[in-house]
mmCIF file of C-alpha atoms in Angstrom:
data_model
loop_
_atom_site.group_PDB
_atom_site.id
_atom_site.type_symbol
_atom_site.label_atom_id
_atom_site.label_comp_id
_atom_site.label_asym_id
_atom_site.label_seq_id
_atom_site.Cartn_x
_atom_site.Cartn_y
_atom_site.Cartn_z
ATOM 1 C CA MET A 1 18.443 -15.136 -3.758
ATOM 2 C CA THR A 2 20.044 -13.693 -0.543
ATOM 3 C CA ARG A 3 17.956 -13.898 2.253
ATOM 4 C CA GLN A 4 17.939 -10.254 4.248
ATOM 5 C CA PRO A 5 18.864 -9.899 7.803
ATOM 6 C CA ALA A 6 16.086 -10.139 10.348
ATOM 7 C CA PRO A 7 14.633 -6.439 11.151
ATOM 8 C CA PRO A 8 16.741 -4.260 13.539
ATOM 9 C CA GLY A 9 15.655 -5.544 17.002
ATOM 10 C CA LEU A 10 13.642 -8.261 15.406
ATOM 11 C CA GLU A 11 15.204 -10.710 17.768
ATOM 12 C CA LEU A 12 15.373 -8.020 20.797
ATOM 13 C CA ASP A 13 13.003 -8.920 23.955
ATOM 14 C CA ARG A 14 11.437 -11.989 22.824
ATOM 15 C CA ALA A 15 9.757 -12.032 26.388
ATOM 16 C CA HIS A 16 8.940 -9.191 26.261
ATOM 17 C CA ARG A 17 6.936 -9.739 23.079
ATOM 18 C CA ARG A 18 5.159 -13.296 23.622
ATOM 19 C CA ARG A 19 3.847 -11.353 27.106
ATOM 20 C CA ARG A 20 2.708 -8.914 24.341
ATOM 21 C CA LEU A 21 1.142 -11.339 22.778
ATOM 22 C CA PHE A 22 -0.396 -13.118 25.888
ATOM 23 C CA MET A 23 -2.280 -10.227 26.564
ATOM 24 C CA LEU A 24 -3.921 -9.912 23.324
ATOM 25 C CA VAL A 25 -4.819 -13.750 23.071
ATOM 26 C CA PHE A 26 -5.607 -12.766 26.582
ATOM 27 C CA TRP A 27 -8.439 -10.097 26.541
ATOM 28 C CA VAL A 28 -9.618 -11.060 22.928
ATOM 29 C CA LEU A 29 -11.079 -14.269 25.016
ATOM 30 C CA ALA A 30 -12.206 -12.329 28.223
ATOM 31 C CA PHE A 31 -13.854 -9.788 26.247
ATOM 32 C CA GLY A 32 -15.368 -12.371 24.074
ATOM 33 C CA SER A 33 -16.655 -14.834 26.790
ATOM 34 C CA ALA A 34 -18.174 -11.430 28.419
ATOM 35 C CA ALA A 35 -20.350 -10.869 25.384
ATOM 36 C CA VAL A 36 -21.201 -14.081 25.014
ATOM 37 C CA SER A 37 -22.289 -14.222 28.879
ATOM 38 C CA ASN A 38 -24.295 -11.045 28.108
ATOM 39 C CA ILE A 39 -26.553 -12.281 25.672
ATOM 40 C CA LEU A 40 -27.340 -15.196 26.882
ATOM 41 C CA THR A 41 -28.121 -13.851 30.516
ATOM 42 C CA LEU A 42 -29.941 -10.777 27.954
ATOM 43 C CA ARG A 43 -32.278 -13.183 26.230
ATOM 44 C CA ILE A 44 -33.033 -14.907 29.655
ATOM 45 C CA ASP A 45 -33.863 -11.182 31.093
ATOM 46 C CA ALA A 46 -36.083 -10.580 27.941
ATOM 47 C CA HIS A 47 -37.429 -13.685 28.236
ATOM 48 C CA ARG A 48 -38.721 -13.773 31.781
ATOM 49 C CA TYR A 49 -39.757 -9.630 31.299
ATOM 50 C CA GLY A 50 -41.690 -9.644 28.120
ATOM 51 C CA LEU A 51 -39.225 -7.057 26.911
ATOM 52 C CA ASP A 52 -39.697 -6.134 23.311
ATOM 53 C CA ALA A 53 -35.442 -6.613 22.600
ATOM 54 C CA GLY A 54 -34.927 -9.604 19.820
ATOM 55 C CA THR A 55 -31.758 -11.680 19.855
ATOM 56 C CA TRP A 56 -29.893 -10.011 16.806
ATOM 57 C CA GLN A 57 -30.310 -6.429 18.635
ATOM 58 C CA ILE A 58 -28.567 -8.115 22.006
ATOM 59 C CA VAL A 59 -26.062 -9.283 19.610
ATOM 60 C CA THR A 60 -25.697 -6.320 17.898
ATOM 61 C CA ASN A 61 -25.411 -4.014 20.878
ATOM 62 C CA GLU A 62 -23.109 -6.855 22.718
ATOM 63 C CA PHE A 63 -20.642 -7.670 20.353
ATOM 64 C CA THR A 64 -20.161 -4.018 19.000
ATOM 65 C CA SER A 65 -19.224 -2.960 22.217
ATOM 66 C CA MET A 66 -16.500 -5.942 22.001
ATOM 67 C CA ALA A 67 -15.230 -5.075 19.246
ATOM 68 C CA VAL A 68 -14.497 -1.315 19.734
ATOM 69 C CA SER A 69 -12.785 -1.980 22.831
ATOM 70 C CA LEU A 70 -10.526 -4.535 20.727
ATOM 71 C CA LEU A 71 -9.208 -2.498 18.355
ATOM 72 C CA MET A 72 -8.711 -0.003 20.670
ATOM 73 C CA LEU A 73 -6.757 -2.848 23.091
ATOM 74 C CA PRO A 74 -3.251 -2.589 21.215
ATOM 75 C CA PHE A 75 -3.534 1.505 22.155
ATOM 76 C CA LEU A 76 -4.059 1.207 25.605
ATOM 77 C CA LEU A 77 -0.965 -1.134 25.901
ATOM 78 C CA ARG A 78 1.438 0.388 23.749
ATOM 79 C CA ALA A 79 0.509 3.447 26.080
ATOM 80 C CA CYS A 80 1.302 1.451 29.041
ATOM 81 C CA ASP A 81 4.396 0.163 27.575
ATOM 82 C CA ARG A 82 5.476 3.304 26.733
ATOM 83 C CA TRP A 83 4.742 5.121 30.327
ATOM 84 C CA PRO A 84 4.705 2.410 32.858
ATOM 85 C CA LEU A 85 3.058 3.033 36.380
ATOM 86 C CA HIS A 86 6.314 2.403 39.066
ATOM 87 C CA ALA A 87 6.713 3.707 42.384
ATOM 88 C CA ASP A 88 8.243 6.666 41.220
ATOM 89 C CA THR A 89 6.169 7.560 38.374
ATOM 90 C CA TRP A 90 2.776 6.482 39.223
ATOM 91 C CA LYS A 91 1.888 9.956 40.769
ATOM 92 C CA ARG A 92 2.816 11.791 37.756
ATOM 93 C CA ARG A 93 1.195 9.611 35.382
ATOM 94 C CA LEU A 94 -1.353 8.585 37.152
ATOM 95 C CA PRO A 95 -3.675 11.902 36.060
ATOM 96 C CA LEU A 96 -2.950 10.848 32.250
ATOM 97 C CA TYR A 97 -4.304 7.322 32.482
ATOM 98 C CA VAL A 98 -7.723 9.043 33.942
ATOM 99 C CA LEU A 99 -7.710 10.644 30.786
ATOM 100 C CA GLY A 100 -6.638 8.539 28.612
ATOM 101 C CA SER A 101 -9.834 6.365 30.309
ATOM 102 C CA ILE A 102 -12.004 9.506 29.448
ATOM 103 C CA VAL A 103 -11.001 9.510 26.126
ATOM 104 C CA TRP A 104 -11.344 5.436 25.941
ATOM 105 C CA CYS A 105 -14.593 6.031 27.151
ATOM 106 C CA LEU A 106 -15.494 8.561 24.694
ATOM 107 C CA LEU A 107 -14.010 6.263 21.526
ATOM 108 C CA HIS A 108 -15.950 3.103 22.974
ATOM 109 C CA ILE A 109 -19.103 5.064 22.658
ATOM 110 C CA ALA A 110 -19.111 6.890 19.773
ATOM 111 C CA GLY A 111 -17.308 3.392 18.173
ATOM 112 C CA MET A 112 -20.444 1.181 18.893
ATOM 113 C CA ASP A 113 -22.887 3.299 17.872
ATOM 114 C CA LEU A 114 -21.919 3.913 14.583
ATOM 115 C CA LEU A 115 -21.843 0.019 14.081
ATOM 116 C CA ARG A 116 -25.165 0.015 15.524
ATOM 117 C CA LEU A 117 -26.599 2.619 13.421
ATOM 118 C CA ALA A 118 -25.241 0.731 10.494
ATOM 119 C CA VAL A 119 -26.796 -2.724 11.684
ATOM 120 C CA PHE A 120 -29.957 -1.292 12.517
ATOM 121 C CA SER A 121 -29.997 0.392 9.052
ATOM 122 C CA LEU A 122 -29.823 -2.784 7.227
ATOM 123 C CA MET A 123 -32.407 -4.326 9.161
ATOM 124 C CA GLY A 124 -34.322 -1.460 8.676
ATOM 125 C CA VAL A 125 -35.079 -0.556 12.526
ATOM 126 C CA ARG A 126 -34.319 3.363 13.663
ATOM 127 C CA PHE A 127 -31.321 2.728 16.574
ATOM 128 C CA GLU A 128 -32.150 4.883 19.423
ATOM 129 C CA PRO A 129 -29.108 5.630 21.363
ATOM 130 C CA GLY A 130 -30.871 7.540 24.531
ATOM 131 C CA SER A 131 -29.906 10.447 26.353
ATOM 132 C CA LEU A 132 -26.286 11.605 25.775
ATOM 133 C CA ARG A 133 -25.602 12.784 29.038
ATOM 134 C CA LEU A 134 -27.053 9.384 31.202
ATOM 135 C CA GLN A 135 -24.520 7.204 28.652
ATOM 136 C CA LEU A 136 -21.806 8.998 28.868
ATOM 137 C CA ILE A 137 -22.626 8.281 32.554
ATOM 138 C CA TYR A 138 -23.585 4.680 32.033
ATOM 139 C CA GLU A 139 -20.944 3.820 29.668
ATOM 140 C CA TYR A 140 -17.850 5.431 31.504
ATOM 141 C CA LEU A 141 -18.642 3.527 34.750
ATOM 142 C CA LYS A 142 -18.608 0.465 33.199
ATOM 143 C CA ASP A 143 -15.170 1.035 31.292
ATOM 144 C CA VAL A 144 -13.288 2.712 34.130
ATOM 145 C CA ARG A 145 -13.250 -0.102 35.365
ATOM 146 C CA THR A 146 -12.604 -2.603 31.962
ATOM 147 C CA PHE A 147 -9.797 0.791 31.108
ATOM 148 C CA PHE A 148 -8.331 -0.115 34.711
ATOM 149 C CA ILE A 149 -8.114 -3.456 35.223
ATOM 150 C CA VAL A 150 -6.428 -3.580 31.639
ATOM 151 C CA VAL A 151 -4.366 -1.892 33.119
ATOM 152 C CA ALA A 152 -3.226 -3.000 36.310
ATOM 153 C CA VAL A 153 -3.065 -6.803 34.300
ATOM 154 C CA TRP A 154 -0.636 -5.443 31.909
ATOM 155 C CA HIS A 155 1.799 -4.072 35.249
ATOM 156 C CA LEU A 156 1.354 -7.355 37.038
ATOM 157 C CA VAL A 157 2.366 -9.692 33.874
ATOM 158 C CA GLU A 158 5.100 -7.226 33.144
ATOM 159 C CA TRP A 159 6.863 -7.399 36.854
ATOM 160 C CA PHE A 160 6.372 -11.183 36.898
ATOM 161 C CA GLY A 161 7.955 -11.397 33.359
ATOM 162 C CA ARG A 162 11.167 -8.803 34.887
ATOM 163 C CA HIS A 163 11.700 -10.731 37.498
ATOM 164 C CA ALA A 164 11.284 -14.179 35.715
ATOM 165 C CA ARG A 165 13.997 -12.658 33.895
ATOM 166 C CA GLY A 166 15.867 -11.366 36.113
ATOM 167 C CA GLU A 167 15.916 -7.516 36.813
ATOM 168 C CA ALA A 168 19.667 -5.624 37.568
ATOM 169 C CA SER A 169 20.265 -2.438 39.510
ATOM 170 C CA LEU A 170 23.751 -0.545 39.982
ATOM 171 C CA LEU A 171 25.410 -0.936 43.002
ATOM 172 C CA ASP A 172 25.965 2.683 43.018
ATOM 173 C CA ALA A 173 22.805 4.921 41.408
ATOM 174 C CA PRO A 174 23.489 6.722 38.707
ATOM 175 C CA ASP A 175 23.805 10.454 38.886
ATOM 176 C CA GLU A 176 21.309 12.886 36.993
ATOM 177 C CA GLY A 177 23.296 15.087 34.613
ATOM 178 C CA PRO A 178 26.882 14.922 33.247
ATOM 179 C CA PRO A 179 29.621 14.025 35.518
ATOM 180 C CA VAL A 180 31.901 16.498 36.951
ATOM 181 C CA GLU A 181 34.143 14.817 38.610
ATOM 182 C CA PRO A 182 36.199 11.483 36.872
ATOM 183 C CA VAL A 183 33.539 8.674 36.767
ATOM 184 C CA ASP A 184 33.925 5.218 38.845
ATOM 185 C CA ARG A 185 32.911 3.431 36.423
ATOM 186 C CA PRO A 186 31.315 -0.022 37.798
ATOM 187 C CA GLY A 187 32.575 -3.241 37.326
ATOM 188 C CA ARG A 188 29.550 -5.295 38.081
ATOM 189 C CA PHE A 189 25.896 -5.117 38.315
ATOM 190 C CA LEU A 190 23.723 -6.209 41.157
ATOM 191 C CA VAL A 191 21.276 -8.728 39.576
ATOM 192 C CA ARG A 192 17.991 -9.863 41.181
ATOM 193 C CA LYS A 193 16.744 -12.699 39.925
ATOM 194 C CA LEU A 194 13.571 -15.375 41.156
ATOM 195 C CA GLY A 195 14.680 -13.746 44.724
ATOM 196 C CA ARG A 196 18.367 -14.657 44.622
ATOM 197 C CA ASP A 197 20.790 -12.108 44.073
ATOM 198 C CA PHE A 198 23.369 -12.532 41.821
ATOM 199 C CA LEU A 199 26.902 -10.669 40.204
ATOM 200 C CA VAL A 200 26.953 -9.827 36.701
ATOM 201 C CA ALA A 201 30.119 -8.616 35.417
ATOM 202 C CA THR A 202 29.990 -5.404 33.260
ATOM 203 C CA ALA A 203 32.398 -7.110 31.041
ATOM 204 C CA ASP A 204 29.779 -9.304 30.312
ATOM 205 C CA ILE A 205 27.326 -6.687 28.519
ATOM 206 C CA GLU A 206 26.845 -6.988 25.130
ATOM 207 C CA TRP A 207 24.767 -4.379 24.646
ATOM 208 C CA ALA A 208 22.580 -2.606 26.265
ATOM 209 C CA GLN A 209 18.299 -1.354 24.602
ATOM 210 C CA ALA A 210 16.620 1.191 26.019
ATOM 211 C CA SER A 211 12.498 -0.009 26.889
ATOM 212 C CA GLY A 212 10.850 2.429 28.602
ATOM 213 C CA ASN A 213 11.887 3.933 32.210
ATOM 214 C CA TYR A 214 14.427 0.701 31.947
ATOM 215 C CA VAL A 215 17.535 -0.233 29.934
ATOM 216 C CA ASN A 216 17.771 -3.999 28.408
ATOM 217 C CA LEU A 217 21.306 -5.365 29.323
ATOM 218 C CA ARG A 218 22.356 -8.507 27.265
ATOM 219 C CA VAL A 219 24.031 -10.907 28.749
ATOM 220 C CA ARG A 220 25.009 -14.342 27.539
ATOM 221 C CA GLY A 221 21.527 -14.300 25.366
ATOM 222 C CA ARG A 222 19.195 -13.008 28.264
ATOM 223 C CA ASP A 223 18.047 -9.447 28.959
ATOM 224 C CA TYR A 224 18.178 -7.897 32.649
ATOM 225 C CA PRO A 225 15.865 -4.792 33.335
ATOM 226 C CA LEU A 226 18.545 -2.628 34.799
ATOM 227 C CA ARG A 227 16.366 0.801 36.425
ATOM 228 C CA SER A 228 17.794 3.655 34.422
ATOM 229 C CA THR A 229 17.860 5.654 31.126
ATOM 230 C CA LEU A 230 20.412 4.927 28.315
ATOM 231 C CA ALA A 231 22.305 8.313 28.582
ATOM 232 C CA ALA A 232 22.891 7.972 32.686
ATOM 233 C CA LEU A 233 23.946 4.429 31.710
ATOM 234 C CA GLU A 234 26.672 5.516 29.386
ATOM 235 C CA ALA A 235 27.241 7.831 31.609
ATOM 236 C CA ARG A 236 28.770 5.363 34.196
ATOM 237 C CA LEU A 237 29.897 2.783 31.150
ATOM 238 C CA ASP A 238 34.145 3.839 29.589
ATOM 239 C CA PRO A 239 33.075 5.313 26.466
ATOM 240 C CA THR A 240 35.710 3.712 24.557
ATOM 241 C CA VAL A 241 34.590 -0.099 25.306
ATOM 242 C CA PHE A 242 30.543 1.116 24.990
ATOM 243 C CA VAL A 243 29.677 2.713 22.210
ATOM 244 C CA ARG A 244 26.275 4.381 21.274
ATOM 245 C CA ALA A 245 25.400 2.982 18.547
ATOM 246 C CA HIS A 246 21.046 4.014 17.980
ATOM 247 C CA ARG A 247 19.217 6.505 20.162
ATOM 248 C CA SER A 248 17.889 3.055 21.550
ATOM 249 C CA TYR A 249 21.199 0.596 21.655
ATOM 250 C CA LEU A 250 24.653 0.831 23.315
ATOM 251 C CA VAL A 251 26.615 -1.527 22.256
ATOM 252 C CA ARG A 252 30.533 -3.143 23.555
ATOM 253 C CA LEU A 253 32.451 -2.542 20.642
ATOM 254 C CA ALA A 254 34.458 -5.485 21.050
ATOM 255 C CA GLN A 255 31.267 -7.310 20.479
ATOM 256 C CA VAL A 256 30.630 -5.813 16.940
ATOM 257 C CA SER A 257 31.845 -7.965 13.659
ATOM 258 C CA ALA A 258 30.837 -6.356 11.199
ATOM 259 C CA ILE A 259 28.877 -3.116 10.466
ATOM 260 C CA GLU A 260 26.986 -3.536 7.230
ATOM 261 C CA PRO A 261 26.607 0.229 5.542
ATOM 262 C CA LEU A 262 22.785 1.339 4.278
ATOM 263 C CA ASP A 263 21.942 2.996 1.571
ATOM 264 C CA ALA A 264 20.044 6.225 3.557
ATOM 265 C CA GLY A 265 23.689 6.691 5.748
ATOM 266 C CA ASP A 266 21.920 4.537 8.720
ATOM 267 C CA ALA A 267 23.935 1.117 9.132
ATOM 268 C CA ARG A 268 23.406 -2.435 10.292
ATOM 269 C CA LEU A 269 25.764 -3.795 13.364
ATOM 270 C CA HIS A 270 25.962 -7.618 12.503
ATOM 271 C CA MET A 271 26.809 -8.808 16.660
ATOM 272 C CA ALA A 272 29.446 -11.639 17.649
ATOM 273 C CA ASP A 273 26.318 -13.936 18.506
ATOM 274 C CA GLY A 274 24.732 -13.779 14.963
ATOM 275 C CA THR A 275 21.714 -10.983 16.065
ATOM 276 C CA VAL A 276 21.809 -7.751 14.068
ATOM 277 C CA LEU A 277 21.040 -3.939 15.383
ATOM 278 C CA PRO A 278 19.911 -0.597 13.979
ATOM 279 C CA CYS A 279 22.870 1.895 14.181
ATOM 280 C CA SER A 280 21.960 5.098 13.311
ATOM 281 C CA ARG A 281 23.852 7.655 10.736
ATOM 282 C CA ARG A 282 24.388 10.137 13.387
ATOM 283 C CA TYR A 283 26.588 7.637 15.326
ATOM 284 C CA ARG A 284 27.651 5.446 12.221
ATOM 285 C CA GLU A 285 31.134 7.783 11.531
ATOM 286 C CA SER A 286 31.689 7.540 15.342
ATOM 287 C CA LEU A 287 31.706 4.062 15.402
ATOM 288 C CA ARG A 288 33.740 2.974 12.809
ATOM 289 C CA SER A 289 36.185 5.616 13.958
ATOM 290 C CA LEU A 290 36.027 4.198 17.610
ATOM 291 C CA ALA A 291 36.186 0.533 15.907
ATOM 292 C CA ALA A 292 39.405 1.641 13.450
ATOM 293 C CA GLY A 293 41.089 2.919 16.286
ATOM 294 C CA THR A 294 41.094 6.442 15.093
ATOM 295 C CA ASP A 295 39.711 9.535 16.753
ATOM 296 C CA PRO A 296 36.144 10.514 15.911
ATOM 297 C CA ALA A 297 36.110 13.282 13.295
ATOM 298 C CA PRO A 298 35.687 16.815 14.643
ATOM 299 C CA GLY A 299 31.746 17.635 14.982
ATOM 300 C CA ARG A 300 30.873 14.176 14.961
ATOM 301 C CA THR A 301 28.461 12.598 17.398
#
């Protein structure tokens, strides 16, 4: 049986994927330890002050809250990945995060109350959540802290990750919009890595992948995040050397060793280092024409 090629993009951004996995494991441990700690302290308080609260009720309340938070966590991490807060975006995006904290709280309350209702019903006890208004205020005061702690930790981990891998910037910042004069093609990038500056030649770039507000430049098996959009980068590079293959990928034509057609009209690009990249049907014929040394057919992008 022929081994199928790796899914497109599977080998890309491994460091980012490891950080995301680390974040998930970290928060599972953090939420879990907090729940256990709360159970123990609440059980002690109930015994000390003679409160009518069974251990199973305390466990139910804490673990339903933890379970719902963990179920929502991947969506919050994905939102942070999709809409990161940077120096030039935080003012515009911070209100969206505040709105997100409200949605987080509402979903948290609804989810844990439904789970508690189910558990209490199984135990033959009536579940009384109390005043909804007070519950909203009480839970939001806790949830808003949890929400923004998760957001802050995610950004901190990503920041350290980017600087450990190196962060690149164009020597001349790309202009907005299409160029109206001959473009001065940058011959190198200024890369800051581990507190030192290095010059990376444009000729060493194998491909570029869009990643939120960054473009990851692949150079000899390593990614260097460039603060730019893929369209702005494409406008600055030689279109006969770097070719758009996908809305998220720009490839150096000389690094493409094979184009594998797929049934849906898309294709896979087999790169010189063995990596497989996606090629959408929108760009497939244009890329093939350029690879063959002919002009793309009229109407082709």
